[in-house]
Amino acid sequence: MTMPKSIVSKIEDALRRRCGVRPGHGILVAISGGPDSTFLCHALREIAHRWPLRLAAAHFHHGIRGPAADRDAAFAATLARDLGLPFFSGRADAPAHARRHGLSLEEAARELRLGFLREAAAGAGADRIALGHTADDQAEEVLLRLLRGSALAGLSGIPWRRGPFVRPLLGTRKAEILAELERRRLPWCRDETNSDPRHLRNRVRSRLLPLLREHFNPAVEATLNRTAALLADDEAVLEDLARAAFSRLENDAPAPSGGPIRLRVADLLAEAPAIRRRVVRLALEAAGAPLRRLVAAHLLGVEALLARNRDGRIDLPGGVRAERRDDRLVLHRGEVPAASRPAPAAPVAVHLPGAWAVPGTPHRVRAEPAVPPEDFPRAAPLPGGRTLFVDAARLPDALALRTRRPGDRFWPLGAPAPVRLKGFLSRRGVPRSTRDTLPLLVDEGEVLAVLGVEVSHRVRVRPDTRRAFSLTLEPR
């Protein structure tokens, strides 16, 4: 008994127009044992004679659900045998994989399943891998993403095709599938976890969608599918614009092959927000971030990095880190040093006044008497800038100029006590790339001035100061 022409025609049309399947292609059908994949397998078997198509089937056992999963695996093998299809089976321990990689059980199962299906498709010589998602699944997915918070790409829902994976049933309702299986008296397996209310997706399916259907829109599933299709068209245009922008920005700030992604902050901020967010998403993908685990909050976190006028970083899924370093957004996996720190140069002994080149830096420091007293500010504590003023009477005899060292401490203006120099520079927004080349005026281990930034509270100019020196930071 053949299926009604309306259903078969709908799937054939989807294969041709939506899934990019052509006569002669090989298709690996993923069979879970549920009604949707069972129906898909039978439908493709019928269509294959007319196109023609080369078919194979595959089933993956996730190592969960115990005897029920064993039953599904046996059913899939029998179905493939009865239809005369080459059959591939795989098995893994999804809970162990989730624990090992810090994933949710759903993420771990999906990652393992898709990896197996790619390998099985290669073994079968298949051009496409057919999955059994339906129009009902699409409606559920759009609602889930809306509830969790999603941008346009997420609200576009499940794509008909992504890489080798195709979904010929996205235009078919589950009620149609169940009716056809019943009409032909075709068996299928029921997954008890699909009714477990602990899962948000199941609550959307069993509670939220019926509520919307009864009280707000009798055709809510069709409306959500239509909305997803419209948004997907808009997203495709924006994605093309974003890819062109990403290519341009990446070429303007090249990085070593396989190294971190580096983009100029000013160039990113010049893009329209809709394009900028997509460029960041493309850059995160290039850096190795798993796109399915990225949510709107992650992209907003990167936006906040771009908006701030100082260095910072956030950690993202997949071990990817986004960092603001000076005028760059740097995206990478694992630890990447901001710059190779030069070996500390020997200090230069100084006696004020005078001028000195500071080893290990591109700077020179010039110290001059500030006479008459009106030439220097008395309204301390205030940071100076490229020229700082210090009270000559409070300077020790033994002074030196050098760059920073681990453990250096500094007493900021107006602060109650000295603090770690590293933390002070971070709070003042001094870029990491310049912190190791800032000249410091020191008295043995105490930092008395960070040239170009601030003088120590200890040697600040006060209302009773009678004699002072100006300290000016100059290029060599």
mmCIF file of C-alpha atoms in Angstrom, residues 136-325:
data_model
loop_
_atom_site.group_PDB
_atom_site.id
_atom_site.type_symbol
_atom_site.label_atom_id
_atom_site.label_comp_id
_atom_site.label_asym_id
_atom_site.label_seq_id
_atom_site.Cartn_x
_atom_site.Cartn_y
_atom_site.Cartn_z
ATOM 1 C CA ASP A 136 5.596 20.308 15.420
ATOM 2 C CA ASP A 137 9.267 20.107 16.417
ATOM 3 C CA GLN A 138 9.842 23.439 14.679
ATOM 4 C CA ALA A 139 7.021 25.122 16.627
ATOM 5 C CA GLU A 140 8.365 23.741 19.906
ATOM 6 C CA GLU A 141 11.897 24.871 19.082
ATOM 7 C CA VAL A 142 10.861 28.437 18.268
ATOM 8 C CA LEU A 143 8.938 28.705 21.550
ATOM 9 C CA LEU A 144 11.842 27.219 23.518
ATOM 10 C CA ARG A 145 14.296 29.685 22.046
ATOM 11 C CA LEU A 146 11.918 32.565 22.678
ATOM 12 C CA LEU A 147 11.555 31.512 26.325
ATOM 13 C CA ARG A 148 15.321 31.179 26.801
ATOM 14 C CA GLY A 149 16.123 34.406 24.971
ATOM 15 C CA SER A 150 17.395 34.314 21.405
ATOM 16 C CA ALA A 151 18.354 36.573 18.538
ATOM 17 C CA LEU A 152 17.019 36.372 14.999
ATOM 18 C CA ALA A 153 19.173 33.365 14.098
ATOM 19 C CA GLY A 154 17.696 31.360 16.971
ATOM 20 C CA LEU A 155 14.123 32.400 16.275
ATOM 21 C CA SER A 156 14.588 31.236 12.676
ATOM 22 C CA GLY A 157 14.238 27.769 14.157
ATOM 23 C CA ILE A 158 15.536 24.473 12.801
ATOM 24 C CA PRO A 159 16.979 24.771 9.274
ATOM 25 C CA TRP A 160 15.834 22.487 6.469
ATOM 26 C CA ARG A 161 19.457 21.878 5.645
ATOM 27 C CA ARG A 162 22.741 22.466 7.486
ATOM 28 C CA GLY A 163 25.830 20.870 6.024
ATOM 29 C CA PRO A 164 25.046 17.223 5.199
ATOM 30 C CA PHE A 165 22.000 17.139 7.521
ATOM 31 C CA VAL A 166 18.553 17.552 5.930
ATOM 32 C CA ARG A 167 15.048 17.511 7.410
ATOM 33 C CA PRO A 168 12.483 16.590 4.748
ATOM 34 C CA LEU A 169 9.614 16.436 7.291
ATOM 35 C CA LEU A 170 9.794 20.039 8.522
ATOM 36 C CA GLY A 171 6.714 20.856 6.468
ATOM 37 C CA THR A 172 4.734 17.866 7.787
ATOM 38 C CA ARG A 173 2.635 17.773 10.970
ATOM 39 C CA LYS A 174 3.041 14.908 13.414
ATOM 40 C CA ALA A 175 -0.709 14.241 13.249
ATOM 41 C CA GLU A 176 -0.346 13.468 9.528
ATOM 42 C CA ILE A 177 2.505 11.075 10.275
ATOM 43 C CA LEU A 178 0.657 9.234 13.027
ATOM 44 C CA ALA A 179 -2.436 8.942 10.837
ATOM 45 C CA GLU A 180 -0.440 7.447 7.986
ATOM 46 C CA LEU A 181 1.368 4.986 10.257
ATOM 47 C CA GLU A 182 -2.019 3.911 11.636
ATOM 48 C CA ARG A 183 -3.524 3.639 8.144
ATOM 49 C CA ARG A 184 -0.711 1.364 6.995
ATOM 50 C CA ARG A 185 -0.510 -0.431 10.344
ATOM 51 C CA LEU A 186 3.204 0.240 10.569
ATOM 52 C CA PRO A 187 4.768 -0.317 14.022
ATOM 53 C CA TRP A 188 6.983 2.186 15.800
ATOM 54 C CA CYS A 189 8.501 2.633 19.272
ATOM 55 C CA ARG A 190 7.287 5.019 21.959
ATOM 56 C CA ASP A 191 9.908 6.968 23.942
ATOM 57 C CA GLU A 192 8.611 7.345 27.508
ATOM 58 C CA THR A 193 10.984 10.244 28.211
ATOM 59 C CA ASN A 194 8.969 12.387 25.767
ATOM 60 C CA SER A 195 6.233 12.668 28.402
ATOM 61 C CA ASP A 196 8.549 13.409 31.361
ATOM 62 C CA PRO A 197 7.452 16.860 32.664
ATOM 63 C CA ARG A 198 10.907 17.534 34.105
ATOM 64 C CA HIS A 199 12.079 18.445 30.603
ATOM 65 C CA LEU A 200 11.160 21.940 29.427
ATOM 66 C CA ARG A 201 10.551 20.778 25.862
ATOM 67 C CA ASN A 202 7.970 18.255 27.065
ATOM 68 C CA ARG A 203 6.163 20.935 29.095
ATOM 69 C CA VAL A 204 6.074 23.190 26.033
ATOM 70 C CA ARG A 205 4.626 20.300 24.000
ATOM 71 C CA SER A 206 2.074 19.054 26.510
ATOM 72 C CA ARG A 207 1.071 22.266 28.307
ATOM 73 C CA LEU A 208 2.061 25.496 26.581
ATOM 74 C CA LEU A 209 1.179 24.663 22.976
ATOM 75 C CA PRO A 210 -2.265 23.228 23.877
ATOM 76 C CA LEU A 211 -2.935 26.352 25.969
ATOM 77 C CA LEU A 212 -2.002 28.642 23.065
ATOM 78 C CA ARG A 213 -4.016 26.536 20.644
ATOM 79 C CA GLU A 214 -7.158 26.600 22.799
ATOM 80 C CA HIS A 215 -7.140 30.191 24.033
ATOM 81 C CA PHE A 216 -5.117 32.259 21.537
ATOM 82 C CA ASN A 217 -4.572 30.728 18.107
ATOM 83 C CA PRO A 218 -6.000 27.390 16.890
ATOM 84 C CA ALA A 219 -3.281 27.272 14.223
ATOM 85 C CA VAL A 220 -0.387 28.282 16.489
ATOM 86 C CA GLU A 221 1.973 25.617 15.115
ATOM 87 C CA ALA A 222 1.425 26.808 11.534
ATOM 88 C CA THR A 223 1.908 30.423 12.653
ATOM 89 C CA LEU A 224 5.177 29.631 14.426
ATOM 90 C CA ASN A 225 6.459 27.705 11.397
ATOM 91 C CA ARG A 226 5.546 30.560 9.063
ATOM 92 C CA THR A 227 7.232 33.087 11.362
ATOM 93 C CA ALA A 228 10.381 30.962 11.534
ATOM 94 C CA ALA A 229 10.489 30.746 7.725
ATOM 95 C CA LEU A 230 10.151 34.542 7.338
ATOM 96 C CA LEU A 231 12.830 35.195 9.934
ATOM 97 C CA ALA A 232 15.123 32.650 8.290
ATOM 98 C CA ASP A 233 14.914 34.605 5.018
ATOM 99 C CA ASP A 234 15.854 37.833 6.820
ATOM 100 C CA GLU A 235 18.637 36.082 8.711
ATOM 101 C CA ALA A 236 20.136 34.728 5.483
ATOM 102 C CA VAL A 237 20.566 38.274 4.100
ATOM 103 C CA LEU A 238 22.088 39.597 7.343
ATOM 104 C CA GLU A 239 24.372 36.572 7.570
ATOM 105 C CA ASP A 240 25.758 37.239 4.078
ATOM 106 C CA LEU A 241 26.456 40.868 5.020
ATOM 107 C CA ALA A 242 28.095 39.761 8.272
ATOM 108 C CA ARG A 243 30.345 37.223 6.532
ATOM 109 C CA ALA A 244 31.565 39.904 4.151
ATOM 110 C CA ALA A 245 32.214 42.253 7.091
ATOM 111 C CA PHE A 246 34.018 39.535 9.080
ATOM 112 C CA SER A 247 36.257 38.733 6.129
ATOM 113 C CA ARG A 248 37.122 42.411 5.730
ATOM 114 C CA LEU A 249 37.773 43.033 9.436
ATOM 115 C CA GLU A 250 39.807 39.847 9.811
ATOM 116 C CA ASN A 251 41.997 40.825 6.848
ATOM 117 C CA ASP A 252 42.494 44.276 8.372
ATOM 118 C CA ALA A 253 43.809 42.690 11.609
ATOM 119 C CA PRO A 254 45.524 39.472 10.467
ATOM 120 C CA ALA A 255 46.521 36.811 12.993
ATOM 121 C CA PRO A 256 48.901 33.854 12.601
ATOM 122 C CA SER A 257 47.291 30.798 11.040
ATOM 123 C CA GLY A 258 45.545 28.777 13.727
ATOM 124 C CA GLY A 259 46.125 31.537 16.271
ATOM 125 C CA PRO A 260 43.641 33.708 18.155
ATOM 126 C CA ILE A 261 41.111 35.815 16.261
ATOM 127 C CA ARG A 262 41.978 39.510 16.633
ATOM 128 C CA LEU A 263 39.620 42.274 15.510
ATOM 129 C CA ARG A 264 39.976 46.019 15.932
ATOM 130 C CA VAL A 265 37.450 47.332 18.437
ATOM 131 C CA ALA A 266 36.956 50.608 16.567
ATOM 132 C CA ASP A 267 36.166 48.735 13.346
ATOM 133 C CA LEU A 268 33.623 46.522 15.132
ATOM 134 C CA LEU A 269 31.935 49.487 16.788
ATOM 135 C CA ALA A 270 31.635 51.184 13.391
ATOM 136 C CA GLU A 271 29.384 48.362 12.163
ATOM 137 C CA ALA A 272 25.611 48.412 12.642
ATOM 138 C CA PRO A 273 24.685 46.474 15.818
ATOM 139 C CA ALA A 274 22.887 43.725 13.863
ATOM 140 C CA ILE A 275 25.992 43.129 11.721
ATOM 141 C CA ARG A 276 28.415 43.518 14.630
ATOM 142 C CA ARG A 277 26.691 40.818 16.688
ATOM 143 C CA ARG A 278 26.822 38.425 13.753
ATOM 144 C CA VAL A 279 30.486 39.232 13.092
ATOM 145 C CA VAL A 280 31.238 38.442 16.736
ATOM 146 C CA ARG A 281 29.315 35.181 16.428
ATOM 147 C CA LEU A 282 31.284 34.232 13.301
ATOM 148 C CA ALA A 283 34.523 35.109 15.071
ATOM 149 C CA LEU A 284 33.536 32.988 18.079
ATOM 150 C CA GLU A 285 32.771 30.092 15.736
ATOM 151 C CA ALA A 286 36.182 30.523 14.089
ATOM 152 C CA ALA A 287 37.783 30.508 17.553
ATOM 153 C CA GLY A 288 36.128 27.164 18.362
ATOM 154 C CA ALA A 289 33.050 28.144 20.383
ATOM 155 C CA PRO A 290 30.168 25.633 20.011
ATOM 156 C CA LEU A 291 27.384 27.689 18.459
ATOM 157 C CA ARG A 292 24.568 25.607 19.975
ATOM 158 C CA ARG A 293 25.772 26.537 23.462
ATOM 159 C CA LEU A 294 25.997 30.266 22.738
ATOM 160 C CA VAL A 295 22.995 32.247 23.956
ATOM 161 C CA ALA A 296 22.113 35.920 23.761
ATOM 162 C CA ALA A 297 23.731 36.575 27.160
ATOM 163 C CA HIS A 298 27.123 35.490 25.794
ATOM 164 C CA LEU A 299 26.921 37.887 22.847
ATOM 165 C CA LEU A 300 25.789 40.690 25.158
ATOM 166 C CA GLY A 301 28.821 39.976 27.329
ATOM 167 C CA VAL A 302 31.118 40.478 24.348
ATOM 168 C CA GLU A 303 29.218 43.673 23.488
ATOM 169 C CA ALA A 304 29.933 44.940 27.010
ATOM 170 C CA LEU A 305 33.648 44.241 26.482
ATOM 171 C CA LEU A 306 33.593 46.311 23.318
ATOM 172 C CA ALA A 307 31.769 49.189 25.010
ATOM 173 C CA ARG A 308 34.114 49.488 27.992
ATOM 174 C CA ASN A 309 37.198 51.670 27.690
ATOM 175 C CA ARG A 310 39.545 49.279 29.454
ATOM 176 C CA ASP A 311 40.834 45.743 29.279
ATOM 177 C CA GLY A 312 38.689 42.836 30.416
ATOM 178 C CA ARG A 313 37.701 39.285 29.579
ATOM 179 C CA ILE A 314 34.811 36.825 29.724
ATOM 180 C CA ASP A 315 34.781 33.034 29.501
ATOM 181 C CA LEU A 316 32.466 31.406 26.969
ATOM 182 C CA PRO A 317 31.295 27.848 26.216
ATOM 183 C CA GLY A 318 33.808 25.406 24.784
ATOM 184 C CA GLY A 319 36.752 26.876 26.687
ATOM 185 C CA VAL A 320 36.750 30.004 24.495
ATOM 186 C CA ARG A 321 37.726 33.315 26.035
ATOM 187 C CA ALA A 322 36.928 36.803 24.736
ATOM 188 C CA GLU A 323 39.370 39.517 25.813
ATOM 189 C CA ARG A 324 39.552 43.246 25.309
ATOM 190 C CA ARG A 325 43.254 44.091 24.918
#
